[in-house]
CSV table of C-alpha atoms and ligand atoms in Angstrom, one decimal:
chain,number,residue,atom,x,y,z
A,56,MET,CA,29.6,120.2,135.5
A,57,SER,CA,31.8,119.5,132.9
A,58,ARG,CA,33.4,121.8,131.2
A,59,ILE,CA,34.1,120.9,126.3
A,60,LEU,CA,35.5,123.4,124.5
A,61,ILE,CA,35.5,123.7,120.9
A,62,LYS,CA,38.6,125.0,119.5
A,63,ASN,CA,39.5,126.6,116.8
A,64,GLY,CA,36.1,126.9,113.9
A,65,THR,CA,34.6,129.2,112.4
A,66,LEU,CA,31.8,131.0,114.6
A,67,ILE,CA,28.9,131.4,111.8
A,68,THR,CA,26.3,133.2,113.1
A,69,ASP,CA,23.3,135.1,111.4
A,70,GLN,CA,25.5,138.8,111.5
A,71,GLU,CA,29.6,136.6,111.2
A,72,SER,CA,32.2,134.3,110.7
A,73,ARG,CA,34.7,134.1,113.4
A,74,GLN,CA,37.4,131.6,114.5
A,75,VAL,CA,37.1,131.8,117.7
A,76,ASP,CA,37.2,128.6,120.5
A,77,LEU,CA,33.9,127.8,122.2
A,78,LEU,CA,33.5,126.8,125.4
A,79,ILE,CA,30.9,125.3,127.0
A,80,GLU,CA,29.2,124.9,131.2
A,81,GLY,CA,26.7,122.0,131.5
A,82,GLU,CA,24.4,123.2,129.2
A,83,LYS,CA,24.6,125.9,128.7
A,84,ILE,CA,27.8,128.8,125.7
A,85,VAL,CA,29.9,130.3,128.8
A,86,ALA,CA,32.1,132.0,126.8
A,87,ILE,CA,33.0,133.1,123.1
A,88,GLU,CA,37.3,134.3,123.3
A,89,ALA,CA,41.0,132.5,122.7
A,90,VAL,CA,39.9,130.0,125.8
A,91,SER,CA,43.0,128.0,127.7
A,92,ALA,CA,42.5,124.2,127.9
A,93,LYS,CA,43.0,124.2,131.9
A,94,ASN,CA,40.1,122.4,134.0
A,95,VAL,CA,38.7,121.8,130.5
A,96,GLU,CA,37.4,117.8,130.0
A,97,THR,CA,36.9,117.6,126.9
A,98,VAL,CA,38.0,119.5,124.2
A,99,VAL,CA,36.9,118.7,120.8
A,100,ASP,CA,39.5,120.6,117.2
A,101,ALA,CA,37.2,121.3,115.0
A,102,SER,CA,40.4,122.7,113.6
A,103,GLY,CA,38.3,123.9,109.2
A,104,LYS,CA,34.9,123.0,110.9
A,105,PHE,CA,31.7,125.3,111.3
A,106,ILE,CA,30.9,126.1,114.4
A,107,LEU,CA,26.4,126.2,113.9
A,108,PRO,CA,23.7,127.6,116.7
A,109,GLY,CA,21.2,123.9,115.9
A,110,GLY,CA,18.4,123.9,113.1
A,111,ILE,CA,15.2,124.7,115.1
A,112,ASP,CA,12.4,123.6,112.2
A,113,PRO,CA,9.4,126.0,113.1
A,114,HIS,CA,7.0,123.0,111.2
A,115,THR,CA,6.6,119.1,111.9
A,116,HIS,CA,3.6,116.9,112.3
A,117,PHE,CA,5.9,113.5,113.8
A,118,ASP,CA,2.8,111.0,114.7
A,119,LEU,CA,-0.5,113.2,113.7
A,120,PRO,CA,-3.4,110.3,112.5
A,121,MET,CA,-4.2,111.3,109.4
A,122,PHE,CA,-6.0,109.2,106.1
A,123,GLY,CA,-6.8,106.4,108.3
A,124,THR,CA,-2.8,106.5,109.1
A,125,VAL,CA,-0.2,108.4,111.2
A,126,SER,CA,2.5,110.3,110.4
A,127,SER,CA,5.2,107.5,109.7
A,128,ASP,CA,8.0,109.6,112.3
A,129,ASP,CA,6.6,109.9,116.5
A,130,HIS,CA,8.6,112.2,118.6
A,131,TYR,CA,11.1,110.0,118.9
A,132,THR,CA,11.8,108.8,115.6
A,133,GLY,CA,11.3,112.6,114.1
A,134,THR,CA,13.1,114.4,116.1
A,135,LYS,CA,17.0,111.3,116.5
A,136,ALA,CA,16.0,112.0,112.1
A,137,ALA,CA,16.3,115.8,112.5
A,138,ALA,CA,19.5,115.5,115.6
A,139,PHE,CA,21.2,113.9,112.1
A,140,GLY,CA,20.3,117.1,110.5
A,141,GLY,CA,21.8,119.5,112.9
A,142,THR,CA,18.7,119.7,113.9
A,143,THR,CA,17.8,120.7,118.0
A,144,THR,CA,14.8,122.4,118.4
A,145,VAL,CA,11.3,121.2,116.2
A,146,ILE,CA,8.1,123.2,117.3
A,147,ASP,CA,5.7,120.8,116.4
A,148,PHE,CA,1.6,120.9,116.4
A,149,VAL,CA,-1.0,120.4,118.8
A,150,SER,CA,-4.3,118.6,117.2
A,151,LEU,CA,-7.7,120.3,118.0
A,152,ASP,CA,-8.9,116.5,119.0
A,153,PHE,CA,-10.1,117.1,122.2
A,154,PRO,CA,-13.4,118.8,123.0
A,155,THR,CA,-11.0,121.8,124.3
A,156,LEU,CA,-7.5,123.5,124.0
A,157,HIS,CA,-5.9,122.5,127.5
A,158,GLU,CA,-6.8,118.8,127.3
A,159,SER,CA,-5.3,118.8,123.1
A,160,VAL,CA,-2.3,120.6,124.6
A,161,GLU,CA,-2.1,117.5,127.6
A,162,ALA,CA,-3.1,114.9,124.7
A,163,TRP,CA,0.0,116.9,123.0
A,164,ARG,CA,3.1,116.5,125.6
A,165,GLU,CA,1.9,113.7,126.9
A,166,LYS,CA,2.5,112.3,123.2
A,167,ALA,CA,5.8,114.7,122.6
A,168,ALA,CA,7.9,113.6,125.4
A,169,LYS,CA,9.7,111.7,124.1
A,170,ALA,CA,11.4,113.6,122.1
A,171,ALA,CA,15.0,113.1,122.0
A,172,VAL,CA,15.7,116.8,120.8
A,173,ASP,CA,14.1,120.5,121.9
A,174,TYR,CA,10.4,120.7,121.6
A,175,THR,CA,6.9,123.2,121.4
A,176,ALA,CA,4.2,123.8,119.6
A,177,HIS,CA,2.1,126.0,117.8
A,178,MET,CA,-2.1,125.7,118.9
A,179,ASN,CA,-4.0,124.7,115.7
A,180,LEU,CA,-7.1,126.2,115.8
A,181,THR,CA,-9.7,123.9,113.7
A,182,ARG,CA,-12.5,124.4,115.9
A,183,PHE,CA,-14.2,128.5,116.6
A,184,ASP,CA,-16.6,128.8,118.8
A,185,SER,CA,-16.9,130.7,121.9
A,186,ASN,CA,-15.5,128.7,124.2
A,187,ILE,CA,-12.6,128.1,122.8
A,188,ALA,CA,-12.3,131.8,122.0
A,189,ALA,CA,-12.4,132.3,125.5
A,190,GLU,CA,-9.7,129.4,126.0
A,191,ILE,CA,-7.3,130.8,123.6
A,192,PRO,CA,-5.5,133.4,125.4
A,193,ARG,CA,-4.8,130.2,128.6
A,194,LEU,CA,-2.9,129.0,125.7
A,195,PRO,CA,0.6,130.8,126.5
A,196,GLU,CA,0.2,129.7,130.2
A,197,TRP,CA,0.5,126.1,129.4
A,198,GLY,CA,3.5,127.2,127.0
A,199,ILE,CA,2.0,128.0,123.6
A,200,ALA,CA,1.4,131.3,122.3
A,201,SER,CA,1.4,130.6,118.2
A,202,LEU,CA,-1.9,128.9,116.5
A,203,LYS,CA,-2.4,127.8,112.8
A,204,VAL,CA,-5.1,128.6,111.4
A,205,PHE,CA,-6.6,127.1,107.5
A,206,THR,CA,-8.4,128.9,105.0
A,207,ALA,CA,-8.7,125.5,103.4
A,208,TYR,CA,-9.8,121.4,103.7
A,209,ASN,CA,-13.2,121.8,103.9
A,210,ASN,CA,-15.7,120.3,107.3
A,211,ARG,CA,-12.1,120.1,108.3
A,212,LEU,CA,-9.3,122.1,109.6
A,213,ARG,CA,-10.7,124.9,107.8
A,214,LEU,CA,-12.0,128.3,109.6
A,215,ASP,CA,-14.0,131.3,107.2
A,216,ASP,CA,-13.1,134.0,107.4
A,217,GLY,CA,-14.8,136.3,109.7
A,218,SER,CA,-13.3,133.6,112.5
A,219,ILE,CA,-9.6,133.7,111.9
A,220,PHE,CA,-9.8,137.5,112.1
A,221,LYS,CA,-12.0,137.1,115.6
A,222,ALA,CA,-8.2,134.6,116.5
A,223,LEU,CA,-6.3,137.6,114.4
A,224,GLN,CA,-7.3,140.0,117.4
A,225,ILE,CA,-7.8,138.0,120.1
A,226,ALA,CA,-3.7,136.4,119.6
A,227,ARG,CA,-3.2,140.3,118.5
A,228,GLN,CA,-4.4,140.9,122.6
A,229,HIS,CA,-2.5,138.6,124.2
A,230,ASP,CA,0.7,138.7,122.1
A,231,MET,CA,0.5,135.5,120.3
A,232,LEU,CA,1.2,134.6,116.3
A,233,VAL,CA,-0.8,133.2,114.2
A,234,LEU,CA,0.2,131.1,111.3
A,235,ILE,CA,-2.0,130.7,108.4
A,236,HIS,CA,-2.6,127.8,105.6
A,237,ALA,CA,-2.5,129.5,103.1
A,238,GLU,CA,-5.1,127.8,100.1
A,239,ASN,CA,-9.2,128.5,99.1
A,240,GLY,CA,-10.4,125.8,100.2
A,241,ASP,CA,-14.0,126.0,98.1
A,242,VAL,CA,-11.7,126.1,95.0
A,243,ILE,CA,-9.8,123.6,96.1
A,244,GLU,CA,-13.4,121.1,96.8
A,245,VAL,CA,-15.4,121.8,93.2
A,246,LEU,CA,-12.3,121.1,91.1
A,247,THR,CA,-12.1,118.2,92.6
A,248,THR,CA,-15.9,117.0,93.0
A,249,GLN,CA,-15.3,117.4,89.6
A,250,ALA,CA,-12.1,115.0,88.9
A,251,LEU,CA,-13.2,112.1,90.2
A,252,ALA,CA,-16.1,112.5,88.5
A,253,ALA,CA,-14.4,112.4,85.4
A,254,GLY,CA,-12.5,109.3,86.4
A,255,HIS,CA,-9.4,111.2,87.3
A,256,THR,CA,-7.9,109.2,90.2
A,257,GLU,CA,-3.4,109.6,89.0
A,258,PRO,CA,-1.0,111.7,91.5
A,259,ILE,CA,-1.3,115.0,89.2
A,260,TRP,CA,-4.4,115.2,89.9
A,261,HIS,CA,-3.5,116.3,93.1
A,262,ALA,CA,-1.7,119.9,91.9
A,263,ARG,CA,-4.6,120.4,89.5
A,264,THR,CA,-7.1,120.4,92.0
A,265,ARG,CA,-4.9,122.8,93.9
A,266,PRO,CA,-4.2,126.0,91.7
A,267,ALA,CA,-2.0,127.9,92.6
A,268,TRP,CA,-4.3,130.8,92.9
A,269,GLY,CA,-6.0,130.1,95.8
A,270,ALA,CA,-2.6,130.0,97.4
A,271,VAL,CA,-1.8,133.6,96.0
A,272,GLU,CA,-5.7,134.6,96.5
A,273,ALA,CA,-5.6,132.9,100.0
A,274,THR,CA,-2.4,134.4,100.8
A,275,LEU,CA,-4.0,138.3,100.0
A,276,ARG,CA,-6.4,138.3,102.3
A,277,ALA,CA,-4.0,136.2,105.1
A,278,CYS,CA,-1.9,139.2,104.6
A,279,ALA,CA,-5.8,141.8,104.3
A,280,LEU,CA,-7.6,139.7,107.9
A,281,ALA,CA,-3.9,140.2,109.5
A,282,ALA,CA,-4.0,144.2,108.6
A,283,GLN,CA,-7.8,144.9,110.1
A,284,ALA,CA,-6.5,143.3,113.1
A,285,ASP,CA,-3.2,144.4,113.4
A,286,ALA,CA,-1.6,141.7,113.6
A,287,PRO,CA,1.3,139.9,112.4
A,288,ILE,CA,0.9,136.9,110.8
A,289,TYR,CA,3.3,134.4,109.7
A,290,ILE,CA,2.3,132.3,106.1
A,291,VAL,CA,3.7,128.4,106.3
A,292,HIS,CA,4.7,126.5,103.4
A,293,MET,CA,4.9,129.4,100.8
A,294,ASN,CA,5.0,127.6,97.5
A,295,ALA,CA,4.5,129.6,94.9
A,296,ALA,CA,5.8,133.5,93.1
A,297,GLY,CA,2.5,134.7,93.6
A,298,GLU,CA,2.5,134.3,97.3
A,299,VAL,CA,6.3,136.0,98.0
A,300,ASP,CA,4.9,138.5,95.2
A,301,MET,CA,1.7,138.8,98.1
A,302,LEU,CA,3.7,138.8,101.8
A,303,ARG,CA,6.3,141.2,99.5
A,304,TYR,CA,3.0,144.0,98.5
A,305,ALA,CA,1.8,143.8,102.6
A,306,ARG,CA,5.1,143.8,103.9
A,307,GLU,CA,5.5,146.6,101.2
A,308,ARG,CA,3.0,149.0,102.8
A,309,GLY,CA,3.4,148.3,107.0
A,310,VAL,CA,2.0,145.5,107.6
A,311,ARG,CA,3.5,142.5,110.8
A,312,ALA,CA,3.6,139.4,107.8
A,313,MET,CA,6.2,137.3,107.5
A,314,GLY,CA,7.0,134.1,105.8
A,315,GLU,CA,8.0,130.4,105.2
A,316,THR,CA,8.7,128.1,102.3
A,317,CYS,CA,9.8,124.5,103.0
A,318,PRO,CA,12.6,122.7,101.1
A,319,GLN,CA,10.2,120.2,98.7
A,320,TYR,CA,9.2,123.7,96.9
A,321,LEU,CA,12.7,125.1,96.5
A,322,PHE,CA,13.7,122.2,93.9
A,323,PHE,CA,10.5,120.1,93.2
A,324,THR,CA,8.0,120.6,90.7
A,325,GLU,CA,4.3,119.6,90.2
A,326,GLU,CA,5.9,117.0,87.2
A,327,ASP,CA,6.8,114.8,89.9
A,328,LEU,CA,3.8,114.2,90.3
A,329,LYS,CA,3.6,111.9,86.7
A,330,ARG,CA,6.8,110.1,88.0
A,331,PRO,CA,5.7,106.1,89.0
A,332,ASP,CA,5.8,106.9,92.3
A,333,GLY,CA,4.5,109.8,92.3
A,334,ALA,CA,3.0,109.9,95.0
A,335,LYS,CA,6.1,110.4,97.2
A,336,TRP,CA,5.8,114.4,96.5
A,337,ILE,CA,2.2,114.7,97.3
A,338,CYS,CA,1.6,117.2,100.3
A,339,SER,CA,-0.3,120.2,100.9
A,340,PRO,CA,-0.4,122.7,99.5
A,341,PRO,CA,0.9,120.9,96.4
A,342,MET,CA,4.9,121.8,94.2
A,343,ARG,CA,4.1,124.3,91.3
A,344,THR,CA,7.0,125.5,88.7
A,345,SER,CA,10.2,125.5,88.3
A,346,ALA,CA,9.9,129.8,87.6
A,347,ASP,CA,8.0,129.1,91.1
A,348,ASN,CA,11.5,127.6,92.2
A,349,ASN,CA,13.2,130.3,91.2
A,350,ARG,CA,10.4,133.3,93.1
A,351,LEU,CA,11.1,130.8,96.3
A,352,TRP,CA,15.4,131.4,95.9
A,353,GLN,CA,15.0,134.9,95.2
A,354,GLY,CA,13.1,135.5,98.2
A,355,LEU,CA,14.5,134.3,100.7
A,356,MET,CA,17.9,135.4,98.9
A,357,ASP,CA,16.4,139.4,99.0
A,358,GLY,CA,15.3,139.1,102.9
A,359,THR,CA,11.1,138.6,101.7
A,360,LEU,CA,11.0,135.2,103.7
A,361,GLN,CA,11.9,135.0,107.2
A,362,THR,CA,12.3,131.4,107.3
A,363,VAL,CA,12.6,127.9,105.9
A,364,GLY,CA,11.3,125.2,107.8
A,365,THR,CA,9.7,121.1,106.6
A,366,ASP,CA,6.6,120.5,107.1
A,367,HIS,CA,7.6,117.0,107.8
A,368,CYS,CA,5.3,114.6,107.6
A,369,PRO,CA,6.4,112.0,106.2
A,370,PHE,CA,4.3,108.7,105.1
A,371,PHE,CA,5.8,105.2,104.1
A,372,PHE,CA,5.5,105.4,100.0
A,373,ASP,CA,4.6,101.2,101.1
A,374,GLY,CA,3.9,100.7,104.1
A,375,THR,CA,2.4,97.5,103.2
A,376,LYS,CA,6.2,96.1,103.8
A,377,PRO,CA,8.8,96.8,106.8
A,378,ILE,CA,11.6,98.3,107.0
A,379,LEU,CA,14.1,98.2,109.8
A,380,TYR,CA,14.3,101.2,112.4
A,381,GLU,CA,16.7,100.6,115.7
A,382,GLY,CA,17.0,96.8,114.6
A,383,LYS,CA,13.3,96.3,114.2
A,384,PRO,CA,10.6,95.6,111.4
A,385,VAL,CA,8.3,98.2,111.1
A,386,ALA,CA,5.4,99.6,108.7
A,387,ILE,CA,2.8,101.8,108.7
A,388,PRO,CA,0.0,101.7,105.8
A,389,GLY,CA,0.9,105.0,103.2
A,390,LYS,CA,0.5,106.7,100.1
A,391,GLU,CA,-0.4,103.0,98.9
A,392,LEU,CA,-4.5,103.8,100.2
A,393,GLY,CA,-4.1,106.3,97.4
A,394,LYS,CA,-3.5,104.1,94.0
A,395,ASP,CA,-7.8,104.4,93.6
A,396,ASP,CA,-7.8,107.4,94.2
A,397,PHE,CA,-5.7,111.0,94.8
A,398,THR,CA,-7.7,112.4,97.6
A,399,LYS,CA,-6.5,108.7,99.3
A,400,ILE,CA,-2.2,109.0,99.6
A,401,PRO,CA,-1.9,110.8,103.0
A,402,ASN,CA,-0.5,114.6,102.3
A,403,GLY,CA,3.1,115.0,103.8
A,404,LEU,CA,6.5,114.4,102.9
A,405,PRO,CA,9.8,113.8,105.3
A,406,GLY,CA,12.7,116.2,105.2
A,407,VAL,CA,13.2,117.1,109.0
A,408,GLN,CA,16.5,115.6,109.0
A,409,ASP,CA,17.0,117.0,104.9
A,410,ARG,CA,16.8,120.4,105.3
A,411,LEU,CA,20.1,121.2,106.2
A,412,PRO,CA,22.1,119.5,104.5
A,413,VAL,CA,20.7,119.9,100.9
A,414,LEU,CA,19.7,124.1,101.6
A,415,TRP,CA,23.2,123.8,102.6
A,416,THR,CA,24.7,122.0,99.1
A,417,ALA,CA,21.6,124.2,96.7
A,418,GLY,CA,21.6,127.4,98.9
A,419,VAL,CA,25.2,128.0,99.7
A,420,VAL,CA,28.4,125.9,98.4
A,421,SER,CA,26.1,126.9,94.8
A,422,GLY,CA,26.8,130.7,96.4
A,423,LYS,CA,22.6,131.7,95.6
A,424,LEU,CA,23.0,132.1,100.8
A,425,THR,CA,26.1,133.7,102.6
A,426,PRO,CA,26.3,131.8,105.8
A,427,GLN,CA,25.0,133.4,107.3
A,428,GLN,CA,21.4,133.9,105.3
A,429,PHE,CA,21.6,130.3,105.8
A,430,VAL,CA,21.5,130.5,110.1
A,431,ALA,CA,19.1,133.1,109.7
A,432,LEU,CA,16.9,130.9,108.0
A,433,THR,CA,17.8,128.0,109.5
A,434,SER,CA,17.9,128.9,113.2
A,435,THR,CA,17.7,132.3,114.1
A,436,ASN,CA,15.2,134.1,111.8
A,437,PRO,CA,12.7,130.8,114.0
A,438,ALA,CA,14.6,131.2,117.6
A,439,LYS,CA,13.2,135.1,117.3
A,440,ILE,CA,9.7,134.8,115.2
A,441,PHE,CA,9.0,131.8,117.9
A,442,GLY,CA,10.1,133.4,121.0
A,443,LEU,CA,13.0,131.0,122.0
A,444,TYR,CA,15.6,133.9,121.2
A,445,PRO,CA,19.1,134.1,122.2
A,446,ARG,CA,18.3,130.1,124.2
A,447,LYS,CA,17.7,129.1,121.3
A,448,GLY,CA,19.7,129.7,117.5
A,449,ALA,CA,22.4,132.2,118.6
A,450,LEU,CA,26.0,131.3,119.9
A,451,LEU,CA,26.5,133.5,122.9
A,452,PRO,CA,27.5,132.8,126.2
A,453,GLY,CA,23.9,132.1,127.8
A,454,SER,CA,22.2,130.9,125.1
A,455,ASP,CA,21.8,127.2,125.2
A,456,ALA,CA,25.3,124.8,124.1
A,457,ASP,CA,23.1,123.6,120.9
A,458,ILE,CA,26.5,123.1,118.6
A,459,VAL,CA,26.4,121.8,115.2
A,460,ILE,CA,29.6,121.2,114.2
A,461,TRP,CA,29.5,121.4,109.9
A,462,ASP,CA,32.6,119.6,108.1
A,463,PRO,CA,31.5,122.4,105.1
A,464,ASN,CA,33.5,120.1,102.5
A,465,LYS,CA,32.0,116.8,103.4
A,466,LYS,CA,30.8,115.0,100.2
A,467,VAL,CA,28.1,112.9,100.7
A,468,LYS,CA,25.8,110.9,98.1
A,469,TYR,CA,22.9,111.5,100.0
A,470,GLY,CA,19.4,108.9,100.2
A,471,VAL,CA,17.7,106.5,102.5
A,472,ALA,CA,21.2,105.1,103.4
A,473,LEU,CA,21.7,107.9,105.4
A,474,SER,CA,18.5,108.7,106.9
A,475,HIS,CA,17.5,108.4,109.9
A,476,GLN,CA,12.9,109.7,108.8
A,477,ARG,CA,11.3,106.3,109.8
A,478,THR,CA,10.0,105.4,105.9
A,479,ASP,CA,11.0,104.3,103.7
A,480,TYR,CA,12.1,107.2,101.3
A,481,ASN,CA,14.2,109.8,100.6
A,482,LEU,CA,12.9,113.1,97.6
A,483,TYR,CA,17.2,113.4,97.5
A,484,GLU,CA,17.8,109.9,97.3
A,485,GLY,CA,21.3,109.8,95.0
A,486,TRP,CA,22.1,113.8,95.5
A,487,GLU,CA,25.3,114.6,95.7
A,488,LEU,CA,25.5,117.3,98.7
A,489,THR,CA,29.2,119.3,99.6
A,490,GLY,CA,28.4,120.2,103.6
A,491,TYR,CA,26.6,117.5,106.6
A,492,PRO,CA,26.9,117.8,110.7
A,493,GLU,CA,29.9,115.9,112.2
A,494,LYS,CA,29.0,116.2,116.0
A,495,VAL,CA,25.6,117.8,117.3
A,496,PHE,CA,25.9,119.0,120.6
A,497,LEU,CA,22.5,119.2,122.6
A,498,ARG,CA,22.6,121.5,125.7
A,499,GLY,CA,25.6,120.4,126.0
A,500,LYS,CA,25.9,116.5,125.4
A,501,LEU,CA,26.5,115.1,122.5
A,502,ILE,CA,23.8,113.6,120.9
A,503,VAL,CA,25.5,112.5,117.4
A,504,ASP,CA,28.9,111.5,116.4
A,505,GLY,CA,29.1,111.3,112.2
A,506,GLU,CA,27.0,108.2,112.4
A,507,ARG,CA,26.5,107.7,115.7
A,508,TRP,CA,24.4,108.1,117.4
A,509,LEU,CA,24.3,108.7,121.8
A,510,GLY,CA,21.3,110.4,121.9
A,511,LYS,CA,17.6,108.4,123.5
A,512,SER,CA,14.1,108.9,123.6
A,513,GLY,CA,13.5,112.1,126.5
A,514,ASP,CA,16.2,114.1,126.5
A,515,GLY,CA,14.4,116.3,124.4
A,516,GLN,CA,13.1,119.5,126.8
A,517,PHE,CA,9.7,121.3,126.2
A,518,LEU,CA,10.5,124.7,125.4
A,519,PRO,CA,6.9,126.6,127.1
A,520,ARG,CA,6.5,130.3,124.3
A,521,ARG,CA,4.8,132.8,127.0
A,522,SER,CA,4.6,135.3,124.0
A,523,SER,CA,5.1,135.4,120.2
A,524,GLY,CA,8.0,137.2,119.7
A,525,GLU,CA,10.3,139.5,117.6
A,526,PHE,CA,8.6,140.9,114.1
A,527,LEU,CA,11.1,139.9,111.5
B,620,URP,O1,0.6,117.6,103.3
B,620,URP,C1,1.3,118.1,104.4
B,620,URP,N1,2.1,119.9,104.6
B,620,URP,N2,0.9,117.4,105.7
B,620,URP,C2,0.4,118.6,107.4
B,620,URP,C3,-0.3,119.6,106.9
B,620,URP,C4,-0.5,120.9,107.2
B,620,URP,O2,-0.8,121.3,106.2
B,620,URP,O3,1.1,121.1,106.8
B,621,ZN,ZN1,-0.7,123.2,106.7
B,622,ZN,ZN1,2.4,121.7,108.0
């Protein structure tokens, strides 16, 4: 069994920072203390570097068919990009594309098997009837212990409140966690019809037809439904100041509600949709205002929000022009599909590689977050909430050796040239970042070494989750 010693690094966990040596045997961390280099094949000198647990992205959409196209990263390309950004576990979504949950899970397992980092999934509960209700309790047998429901996307993904309430009751009985996409589908439908009738086709109308009030109201509704079902709930991609207020309101009253935001909601606003290339910023829910950005940061700093995911769901900006990916030309229809109609622009953005580097610079280097909070938000909390801890999200003897050697002093000019996300743009083009992953280990295997890719399709393992994790 191979033994790798990482020497002289500063270990960063959600609790502390300390100078240690870390010994890996095979796929596991076996010791964290001063270790002698005897009987060790490889010694990695991490002087001046930080040792972080591999990132866990709780929200990705790889190979997702939508808007007549498909998200442009599949489970290989997306997880390779994740690894370059320091993320070694992703939680994807199973689309309910088949009559049964089981068939849908099987189809997703087949597609996901090419992942290059470890992976698991949430089940998208986008239909609800007695057959589906009867099948939900079996999901943990197939390793899936969380469900996502939607209060928006009328006639497509949305469930009515009664069905969401029943799903929460079933989830509680079977120790599963419900995730919720909180927007007001009815208001969106009315405003979209009116905007198109008035001839409004530009990207900014995406935000104008999905008002923040709808997200705020739906967040409180979700918390209220969870309270009445006595079930925990996790609000995904929180984007509006009022949502943070509603989450706080619910948590202060004992509701087991948790929240996730994503980098795009911390940095961008609906003004970005007015740019000539505004379609690049189209995702649902949309970005809001700088006051919303600030309130979300505050929520991360004061613990109202528990995680930062990405909602990685990339599309090409111009899918008629191929890019080179691993030496081969690739073009996938993207945002240009909606050049004459904002409702036809595929919703979603790249971000799985960007998350740790941009959050480190804007969060830790700026002094908004401690390194411990950074690790908690991007790794340990997702592991705890989704039942992966302490195998993942921890640097403890017995944990998987998913390790990032982080160079806190490395400066990069970030953008599409450094990105392995399979798309033709990057939201953070030209951003000056300080702090970047230097080496990434997946279960003891070095998969990223600087700009060298040593991983491969199929290196990732499915992580079955039989029950939900902790309420944080
Ligand atoms: O625009 C987005 N976020 N696309 C992915 C689907 C979702 O609602 O998370
Ligand atoms: Zn969503
Ligand atoms: Zn999503």
